[in-house]
Amino acid sequence: MVAAPAGFGEVVAAFSESGTLDPALSHVLARANFDTWAGKVKAARGCAKPVRMAGGSTVVDSSGKVVAELSGSVFVPCKNRRASVCESCSAHYAHDTFHLIRAGMAGGKGVPETVTGHLRVLATLTAPSFGKVHSRPFRNGHVRRCSCGELHSQYDDVLGTPLDPEAYDYVGSVLWQAHAGELWRRFTIAVGRKLARALGLRPAELREVMRLSYAKVAEYQRRGLIHFHAVVRVDGPEGPDGPPPPAEVTGDLLTAVIEDAAASVVVRAPESPAVGVVELTWGEQVDVEPIAASEGASEDSDGGWHDRRVAGYVAKYATKGTRLTEGSDYRIRSAEHIEQLPITEHHKQLMRTAWRLGGLPEYRELNLRKWAHMLGFRGHFLTKSRRYSTTFGQIRRTRAEYRLDEQREALGIADTEVLTVVNDWSMTGIGYHNDAERRLAAVFAELHLARRKLDGQDDDGGGPHGR
């Protein structure tokens, strides 16, 4: 249990006792408008880089009477999903992701609870090898030595970097990243075709008896390449509603089809005079595991996957970036910019390669320079099929309606009364004015995150032991 901090005043006192309440912090605290400023920061959940807006908002009832007004300036959260950029906004993104993913396995949010009886698995697809890298093998419960002969610490910066940088295929790595989305698209097509063949159907007939739904998240490995974790669910012909999926599709059959489909997919990158023809495939490591229902499963159990744990696992990776530094969370503006980043030589070389290939006319459509900071990956971190579950938009609309209902209750306005909200806001800036404001905002963020944990809103479901 996380103890809730009593308030902002105690944290400021802690600053004073530790000797960190420097003149700049004292100046901010002594400002006449500090309470107003602090209220804006608190409303923005201590966002690390809020958008500053000025203007007003008016709420009008059906008779044209103004029932509420707000004017002046406000801070709007940046809503960045990356924890390395804004931990507070990232926590909200993870919270929404958790409920979006879990609804597709346990029901709710507009998804019928009957989906708990549908077959679903957690599939992990990885990138192929582009050269040996320093690793920390784990076998039979023990950490083994790397191919270099060393026994690496889990915090060793050399992990994921090539044993032989000169022989490492950086071009193949970047092109694979750029085509990862296409590899996934062709993989889903291949799964459907192979399932149809296994059931004795033509591909066009498969939707008459079943549908496949999925939600996937991209995670960066230490070597700088992504792999996908995907929840794959088998539905009846009408999706999560209507008749159940066919009993002939078993866990063993779905596992075999996923593995076969991953092995069969090939994408050819645009032919280049400088590079030649590059064929791209999935890696040999394809993992498929069943997902059980959370009901009756211990939250601390390490025996396998259940829907709450999978949702937490996916939500956690949806908020991570490249595992590098904050500098790589922003777009690269020039080749010189890459050299200034405090990252490993390996990751710099991936960026250099993306920048160089991005200047070739045959790769122009890949926008590799635009995505050099993401090491060539240009897809969405979280995607789902249409019928898997609800949407982020619907989750956020529900939250907005809840807040509006709170406002109705405070104003004594009936639920049936039609309200019109008129907004007139303009952006005046982004972020805080100085480092002292940023440090104080970080305190609000810590308080906000601590209260979320106390209220049970920490949705990290973890994963089975040893993963």
Coordinates of C-alpha atoms in Angstrom, one line a residue:
M1 CA 0.0 0.0 0.0
V2 CA 1.3 3.4 -1.0
A3 CA 0.9 6.1 1.7
A4 CA -0.8 9.2 0.3
P5 CA 1.2 12.3 0.9
A6 CA -0.7 14.8 3.1
G7 CA -0.3 17.6 0.7
F8 CA 1.9 19.9 -1.3
G9 CA 2.9 21.9 1.8
E10 CA 4.6 18.8 3.3
V11 CA 6.6 18.3 0.1
V12 CA 7.7 21.9 0.2
A13 CA 8.8 21.4 3.8
A14 CA 10.7 18.4 2.7
F15 CA 12.5 20.5 0.1
S16 CA 13.4 23.0 2.9
E17 CA 14.7 20.3 5.2
S18 CA 16.9 18.7 2.5
G19 CA 18.4 22.1 1.7
T20 CA 17.0 22.0 -1.9
L21 CA 14.6 25.0 -1.5
D22 CA 16.9 27.3 -3.4
P23 CA 16.2 31.0 -4.2
A24 CA 14.5 30.2 -7.5
L25 CA 12.0 27.9 -5.8
S26 CA 11.5 30.4 -3.0
H27 CA 10.7 33.1 -5.6
V28 CA 8.0 30.9 -7.2
L29 CA 6.4 30.1 -3.8
A30 CA 6.4 33.7 -2.8
R31 CA 4.6 34.9 -5.9
A32 CA 1.2 36.6 -5.3
N33 CA -0.4 34.3 -7.9
F34 CA 1.2 31.1 -6.6
D35 CA -2.1 29.5 -5.5
T36 CA -3.7 30.2 -8.9
W37 CA -0.7 28.8 -10.7
A38 CA -0.6 25.7 -8.5
G39 CA -4.3 25.1 -9.1
K40 CA -3.6 25.1 -12.9
V41 CA -0.7 22.6 -12.4
K42 CA -2.8 20.4 -10.2
A43 CA -5.7 20.4 -12.7
A44 CA -3.2 19.3 -15.4
R45 CA -2.1 16.4 -13.1
G46 CA 1.4 17.9 -12.8
C47 CA 2.0 17.4 -16.6
A48 CA 5.7 17.9 -17.4
K49 CA 5.0 20.0 -20.5
P50 CA 1.5 21.4 -20.5
V51 CA -0.1 23.5 -23.2
R52 CA -0.9 27.0 -21.9
M53 CA -4.2 28.2 -23.1
A54 CA -6.1 31.5 -22.7
G55 CA -9.7 32.3 -23.4
G56 CA -13.0 31.2 -21.9
S57 CA -15.7 28.6 -21.8
T58 CA -19.4 29.1 -21.3
V59 CA -22.1 26.6 -20.5
V60 CA -25.6 27.5 -21.7
D61 CA -28.9 25.7 -21.0
S62 CA -31.8 25.1 -23.4
S63 CA -33.3 28.5 -22.6
G64 CA -30.1 30.4 -23.4
K65 CA -29.3 31.1 -19.8
V66 CA -25.6 31.0 -18.9
V67 CA -25.2 28.5 -16.1
A68 CA -21.4 28.4 -15.8
E69 CA -18.5 30.4 -17.0
L70 CA -14.7 30.0 -17.0
S71 CA -12.3 32.6 -18.3
G72 CA -8.6 33.4 -18.0
S73 CA -5.8 30.9 -18.6
V74 CA -5.5 27.1 -18.1
F75 CA -2.9 24.3 -18.5
V76 CA -3.9 21.4 -20.7
P77 CA -2.0 18.1 -20.3
C78 CA 0.4 17.2 -23.1
K79 CA -1.1 13.7 -23.3
N80 CA 2.2 12.2 -24.4
R81 CA 2.2 8.4 -24.0
R82 CA 5.9 8.1 -23.2
A83 CA 6.8 7.9 -19.6
S84 CA 10.2 9.3 -20.4
V85 CA 8.5 12.5 -21.6
C86 CA 5.7 12.9 -19.1
E87 CA 5.1 10.3 -16.4
S88 CA 1.7 11.7 -15.4
C89 CA 0.2 11.8 -18.9
S90 CA 1.8 8.4 -19.6
A91 CA 0.0 6.9 -16.5
H92 CA -3.4 8.1 -17.9
Y93 CA -2.5 6.6 -21.3
A94 CA -1.6 3.3 -19.7
H95 CA -4.8 3.3 -17.7
D96 CA -6.9 3.8 -20.8
T97 CA -4.9 1.1 -22.6
F98 CA -5.4 -1.3 -19.7
H99 CA -9.2 -1.0 -19.9
L100 CA -9.2 -1.1 -23.8
I101 CA -7.2 -4.3 -23.8
R102 CA -9.0 -6.0 -20.9
A103 CA -12.5 -5.2 -22.2
G104 CA -11.6 -7.4 -25.2
M105 CA -11.0 -10.3 -22.9
A106 CA -13.3 -9.8 -20.0
G107 CA -16.1 -7.7 -21.5
G108 CA -17.4 -4.3 -20.5
K109 CA -17.0 -1.0 -22.2
G110 CA -19.7 -2.1 -24.7
V111 CA -18.2 -5.6 -25.2
P112 CA -20.4 -8.5 -24.1
E113 CA -19.1 -10.6 -21.2
T114 CA -19.5 -13.7 -23.3
V115 CA -16.1 -13.0 -24.7
T116 CA -14.6 -14.5 -21.6
G117 CA -15.5 -17.9 -23.1
H118 CA -13.8 -17.2 -26.4
L119 CA -10.4 -18.7 -27.3
R120 CA -7.6 -16.1 -26.9
V121 CA -3.8 -16.3 -26.9
L122 CA -0.9 -13.9 -26.3
A123 CA 1.4 -14.1 -29.4
T124 CA 4.9 -12.5 -29.5
L125 CA 6.5 -12.0 -32.8
T126 CA 10.2 -10.8 -33.0
A127 CA 12.6 -9.4 -35.4
P128 CA 15.2 -11.7 -37.1
S129 CA 18.9 -11.6 -36.2
F130 CA 21.0 -9.0 -38.0
G131 CA 24.2 -10.0 -36.1
K132 CA 25.2 -11.3 -32.7
V133 CA 24.8 -8.9 -29.8
H134 CA 25.9 -8.9 -26.2
S135 CA 23.3 -10.8 -24.2
R136 CA 22.4 -12.2 -20.8
P137 CA 21.2 -15.7 -21.5
F138 CA 18.9 -17.2 -18.8
R139 CA 18.7 -21.0 -18.8
N140 CA 17.6 -23.5 -16.1
G141 CA 17.1 -20.8 -13.6
H142 CA 20.6 -19.3 -14.0
V143 CA 22.2 -16.4 -15.9
R144 CA 24.8 -17.7 -18.4
R145 CA 27.8 -16.0 -19.9
C146 CA 27.5 -13.9 -23.1
S147 CA 29.1 -15.1 -26.3
C148 CA 31.9 -12.6 -25.5
G149 CA 32.7 -14.6 -22.4
E150 CA 31.5 -12.1 -19.9
L151 CA 28.7 -12.5 -17.3
H152 CA 26.9 -9.2 -17.8
S153 CA 24.9 -7.3 -15.2
Q154 CA 21.3 -6.6 -16.2
Y155 CA 22.2 -2.9 -16.1
D156 CA 25.3 -3.2 -18.4
D157 CA 25.0 -0.7 -21.2
V158 CA 26.7 -3.1 -23.5
L159 CA 23.7 -5.4 -23.6
G160 CA 22.0 -5.4 -27.0
T161 CA 25.0 -3.9 -28.8
P162 CA 26.8 -5.9 -31.5
L163 CA 29.7 -8.2 -30.8
D164 CA 31.1 -7.2 -34.1
P165 CA 29.8 -3.7 -35.2
E166 CA 31.6 -3.9 -38.5
A167 CA 29.6 -7.1 -39.5
Y168 CA 26.3 -6.0 -38.1
D169 CA 23.6 -5.5 -40.7
Y170 CA 22.4 -1.9 -39.9
V171 CA 20.7 -1.5 -43.2
G172 CA 18.7 -4.6 -42.8
S173 CA 17.7 -3.6 -39.2
V174 CA 16.4 -0.1 -40.3
L175 CA 14.6 -1.5 -43.3
W176 CA 13.0 -4.2 -41.2
Q177 CA 11.8 -1.6 -38.7
A178 CA 10.3 0.5 -41.5
H179 CA 8.4 -2.5 -42.9
A180 CA 7.3 -4.0 -39.5
G181 CA 3.7 -2.7 -40.0
E182 CA 3.5 -4.3 -43.5
L183 CA 4.9 -7.5 -42.0
W184 CA 2.1 -7.5 -39.4
R185 CA -0.6 -6.8 -42.1
R186 CA 0.5 -9.7 -44.2
F187 CA 0.8 -11.9 -41.1
T188 CA -2.9 -11.3 -40.2
I189 CA -3.9 -12.2 -43.8
A190 CA -1.8 -15.3 -43.7
V191 CA -3.4 -16.4 -40.4
G192 CA -6.8 -16.1 -41.9
R193 CA -5.9 -18.1 -45.0
K194 CA -4.2 -20.8 -43.1
L195 CA -7.1 -21.1 -40.6
A196 CA -9.6 -21.4 -43.5
R197 CA -7.4 -24.1 -45.1
A198 CA -7.3 -26.0 -41.8
L199 CA -11.1 -25.9 -41.6
G200 CA -11.6 -27.0 -45.2
L201 CA -12.9 -23.6 -46.3
R202 CA -12.0 -21.1 -48.9
P203 CA -10.5 -17.8 -47.4
A204 CA -13.7 -15.9 -48.5
E205 CA -15.8 -18.4 -46.6
L206 CA -14.0 -18.0 -43.3
R207 CA -16.0 -14.9 -42.1
E208 CA -19.2 -17.0 -42.5
V209 CA -18.1 -19.1 -39.5
M210 CA -15.6 -17.0 -37.5
R211 CA -13.6 -13.8 -37.2
L212 CA -10.2 -13.0 -35.7
S213 CA -9.8 -10.0 -33.5
Y214 CA -6.6 -8.6 -32.1
A215 CA -4.9 -5.9 -30.2
K216 CA -1.1 -5.5 -30.3
V217 CA 1.6 -3.3 -28.8
A218 CA 5.2 -2.7 -30.1
E219 CA 8.0 -3.0 -27.6
Y220 CA 11.7 -2.1 -28.2
Q221 CA 14.3 -4.7 -27.3
R222 CA 17.7 -3.7 -26.1
R223 CA 19.2 -4.1 -29.5
G224 CA 16.9 -1.3 -30.7
L225 CA 14.5 -3.5 -32.7
I226 CA 10.9 -3.9 -31.9
H227 CA 8.8 -7.0 -31.3
F228 CA 5.0 -7.2 -31.1
H229 CA 2.9 -8.6 -28.2
A230 CA -0.6 -9.3 -29.5
V231 CA -3.8 -10.6 -27.9
V232 CA -5.5 -12.7 -30.6
R233 CA -9.1 -13.7 -30.0
V234 CA -11.4 -16.1 -31.9
D235 CA -15.0 -14.9 -32.4
G236 CA -18.1 -16.1 -34.1
P237 CA -19.1 -14.7 -37.5
E238 CA -20.6 -11.6 -35.9
G239 CA -17.6 -10.8 -33.8
P240 CA -17.9 -10.6 -30.0
D241 CA -21.7 -10.5 -30.3
G242 CA -23.9 -13.3 -31.6
P243 CA -23.1 -17.0 -32.0
P244 CA -19.9 -18.4 -30.4
P245 CA -16.8 -19.2 -32.4
P246 CA -16.5 -22.7 -33.9
A247 CA -15.3 -25.4 -31.5
E248 CA -13.0 -26.8 -34.2
V249 CA -10.6 -23.9 -33.6
T250 CA -8.7 -25.1 -30.6
G251 CA -5.7 -23.6 -28.8
D252 CA -3.3 -26.0 -30.5
L253 CA -4.7 -25.3 -33.9
L254 CA -4.5 -21.5 -33.4
T255 CA -0.9 -21.8 -32.1
A256 CA 0.2 -23.9 -35.1
V257 CA -1.5 -21.5 -37.5
I258 CA 0.2 -18.4 -35.9
E259 CA 3.6 -20.1 -36.0
D260 CA 3.2 -21.2 -39.6
A261 CA 1.9 -17.8 -40.8
A262 CA 4.8 -16.0 -39.1
A263 CA 7.3 -18.3 -40.9
S264 CA 5.6 -17.8 -44.3
V265 CA 5.5 -14.0 -44.5
V266 CA 8.1 -12.2 -46.7
V267 CA 8.2 -8.5 -47.6
R268 CA 10.6 -7.2 -50.2
A269 CA 12.0 -3.7 -49.6
P270 CA 12.2 -1.3 -52.6
E271 CA 15.1 -2.3 -54.8
S272 CA 18.0 0.1 -54.4
P273 CA 21.2 0.5 -56.5
A274 CA 23.1 1.2 -53.3
V275 CA 21.6 -1.6 -51.2
G276 CA 20.2 -4.1 -53.6
V277 CA 17.2 -6.3 -52.9
V278 CA 16.4 -6.9 -49.2
E279 CA 13.8 -9.5 -48.2
L280 CA 12.4 -9.1 -44.7
T281 CA 10.8 -11.8 -42.5
W282 CA 9.9 -12.4 -38.9
G283 CA 12.4 -13.8 -36.5
E284 CA 12.5 -17.5 -35.7
Q285 CA 11.3 -16.8 -32.1
V286 CA 7.5 -16.9 -32.1
D287 CA 5.8 -17.4 -28.8
V288 CA 2.1 -18.3 -28.3
E289 CA 0.6 -18.8 -24.9
P290 CA -3.1 -19.2 -23.8
I291 CA -4.8 -16.5 -21.8
A292 CA -7.1 -17.6 -18.9
A293 CA -9.9 -15.6 -17.3
S294 CA -8.9 -13.5 -14.2
E295 CA -11.8 -14.9 -12.2
G296 CA -10.5 -17.3 -9.7
A297 CA -6.8 -16.5 -10.6
S298 CA -4.5 -15.2 -8.0
E299 CA -3.2 -11.7 -8.8
D300 CA 0.2 -12.9 -7.4
S301 CA 0.2 -16.2 -9.3
D302 CA 3.1 -16.7 -11.6
G303 CA 1.6 -19.8 -13.3
G304 CA 0.6 -18.1 -16.5
W305 CA -1.3 -15.4 -18.3
H306 CA -4.8 -14.2 -17.3
D307 CA -6.7 -11.3 -18.8
R308 CA -5.9 -8.7 -16.1
R309 CA -2.2 -9.6 -16.2
V310 CA -2.0 -9.4 -20.0
A311 CA -3.8 -6.0 -20.0
G312 CA -1.3 -4.6 -17.5
Y313 CA 1.6 -6.1 -19.5
V314 CA 0.4 -4.5 -22.7
A315 CA -0.4 -1.2 -21.1
K316 CA 3.1 -1.0 -19.6
Y317 CA 4.9 -1.4 -22.9
A318 CA 2.5 1.0 -24.7
T319 CA 4.0 3.8 -22.7
K320 CA 7.7 3.0 -23.4
G321 CA 9.8 4.6 -26.1
T322 CA 13.1 3.3 -27.6
R323 CA 14.6 2.6 -24.1
L324 CA 17.3 5.2 -24.9
T325 CA 17.1 8.7 -23.5
E326 CA 14.7 11.6 -23.5
G327 CA 16.7 13.1 -26.4
S328 CA 15.6 10.3 -28.7
D329 CA 11.9 10.9 -28.0
Y330 CA 12.0 13.9 -30.4
R331 CA 12.6 14.0 -34.1
I332 CA 16.1 14.3 -35.5
R333 CA 16.7 17.5 -37.4
S334 CA 20.1 16.8 -38.9
A335 CA 22.9 14.3 -39.1
E336 CA 24.8 16.5 -36.6
H337 CA 21.9 16.2 -34.1
I338 CA 22.5 12.5 -33.9
E339 CA 26.1 12.9 -32.7
Q340 CA 25.0 15.1 -29.8
L341 CA 22.6 12.5 -28.3
P342 CA 23.8 10.8 -25.1
I343 CA 23.1 7.3 -26.4
T344 CA 25.2 4.2 -27.3
E345 CA 27.3 4.1 -30.5
H346 CA 25.0 1.2 -31.7
H347 CA 21.9 3.3 -31.5
K348 CA 23.6 6.3 -33.1
Q349 CA 24.6 4.0 -36.0
L350 CA 21.0 2.9 -36.4
M351 CA 19.9 6.5 -36.6
R352 CA 22.8 7.4 -39.0
T353 CA 21.7 4.5 -41.2
A354 CA 18.1 5.7 -41.1
W355 CA 19.2 9.2 -42.0
R356 CA 21.4 8.0 -44.8
L357 CA 18.8 5.7 -46.4
G358 CA 16.2 8.4 -46.0
G359 CA 18.2 10.5 -48.4
L360 CA 17.9 7.9 -51.2
P361 CA 15.1 8.5 -53.7
E362 CA 14.0 4.8 -53.7
Y363 CA 13.3 5.0 -50.0
R364 CA 11.6 8.4 -50.0
E365 CA 8.2 7.0 -49.2
L366 CA 9.5 5.3 -46.1
N367 CA 10.1 8.7 -44.4
L368 CA 13.2 7.3 -42.7
R369 CA 14.6 10.7 -41.7
K370 CA 11.3 11.6 -40.1
W371 CA 11.5 8.4 -38.0
A372 CA 15.2 8.2 -37.4
H373 CA 14.7 9.0 -33.7
M374 CA 12.5 5.8 -33.6
L375 CA 15.3 3.8 -35.3
G376 CA 13.3 3.5 -38.4
F377 CA 10.0 2.2 -36.9
R378 CA 7.2 4.3 -38.3
G379 CA 4.1 2.4 -37.1
H380 CA 1.7 2.9 -34.3
F381 CA 2.7 1.5 -30.9
L382 CA -0.8 0.3 -30.1
T383 CA -3.3 -1.0 -32.8
K384 CA -6.3 -3.2 -32.7
S385 CA -8.8 -4.7 -35.1
R386 CA -12.2 -2.9 -35.3
R387 CA -14.2 -5.4 -33.4
Y388 CA -11.7 -6.3 -30.7
S389 CA -13.1 -3.8 -28.1
T390 CA -13.9 -0.2 -27.4
T391 CA -11.8 2.8 -28.6
F392 CA -9.7 5.4 -26.9
G393 CA -12.2 8.0 -28.2
Q394 CA -15.1 6.3 -26.5
I395 CA -13.2 5.8 -23.2
R396 CA -12.4 9.5 -23.2
R397 CA -15.9 10.6 -24.1
T398 CA -17.2 8.5 -21.2
R399 CA -14.8 10.3 -18.9
A400 CA -15.8 13.7 -20.2
E401 CA -19.5 12.8 -19.7
Y402 CA -18.7 11.7 -16.2
R403 CA -17.1 15.1 -15.5
L404 CA -20.1 16.9 -17.0
D405 CA -22.4 14.9 -14.8
E406 CA -20.4 16.0 -11.8
Q407 CA -20.7 19.6 -12.9
R408 CA -24.5 19.1 -13.4
E409 CA -24.8 17.8 -9.9
A410 CA -22.8 20.7 -8.4
L411 CA -25.0 23.2 -10.3
G412 CA -28.2 21.5 -9.5
I413 CA -29.1 20.9 -13.2
A414 CA -31.2 17.9 -14.2
D415 CA -29.8 15.1 -16.3
T416 CA -32.5 15.7 -18.9
E417 CA -31.5 19.4 -19.4
V418 CA -29.7 20.0 -22.7
L419 CA -26.5 21.9 -22.2
T420 CA -24.4 23.6 -24.8
V421 CA -20.7 24.3 -24.1
V422 CA -19.1 27.2 -26.1
N423 CA -15.3 27.2 -26.0
D424 CA -13.0 30.0 -27.2
W425 CA -9.4 29.1 -26.3
S426 CA -6.1 30.0 -28.0
M427 CA -2.6 28.6 -27.3
T428 CA -0.2 31.0 -25.6
G429 CA 2.8 28.7 -25.0
I430 CA 4.0 25.2 -24.1
G431 CA 5.7 24.1 -20.8
Y432 CA 6.8 26.1 -17.8
H433 CA 8.8 29.3 -17.7
N434 CA 11.8 28.1 -15.7
D435 CA 13.4 25.1 -14.0
A436 CA 11.9 26.0 -10.6
E437 CA 8.4 25.8 -12.0
R438 CA 9.2 22.5 -13.6
R439 CA 10.6 21.1 -10.3
L440 CA 7.5 22.1 -8.4
A441 CA 5.2 20.7 -11.1
A442 CA 7.1 17.4 -10.8
V443 CA 6.0 17.3 -7.1
F444 CA 2.4 17.7 -8.1
A445 CA 2.9 14.8 -10.6
E446 CA 4.3 12.6 -7.8
L447 CA 1.4 13.4 -5.6
H448 CA -1.0 12.6 -8.4
L449 CA 0.6 9.3 -9.2
A450 CA 0.8 8.3 -5.5
R451 CA -3.0 9.0 -5.1
R452 CA -3.7 6.9 -8.2
K453 CA -1.9 3.9 -6.6
L454 CA -3.7 4.5 -3.4
D455 CA -7.0 4.5 -5.3
G456 CA -6.1 1.2 -7.0
Q457 CA -5.6 2.8 -10.4
D458 CA -2.1 1.3 -10.9
D459 CA -2.8 -1.1 -13.7
D460 CA 0.5 -2.9 -14.1
G461 CA -0.5 -6.5 -14.3
G462 CA 3.1 -7.7 -14.6
G463 CA 3.9 -11.0 -16.2
P464 CA 4.7 -14.6 -15.4
H465 CA 7.8 -15.3 -13.4
G466 CA 11.0 -15.2 -15.5
R467 CA 9.6 -13.3 -18.5

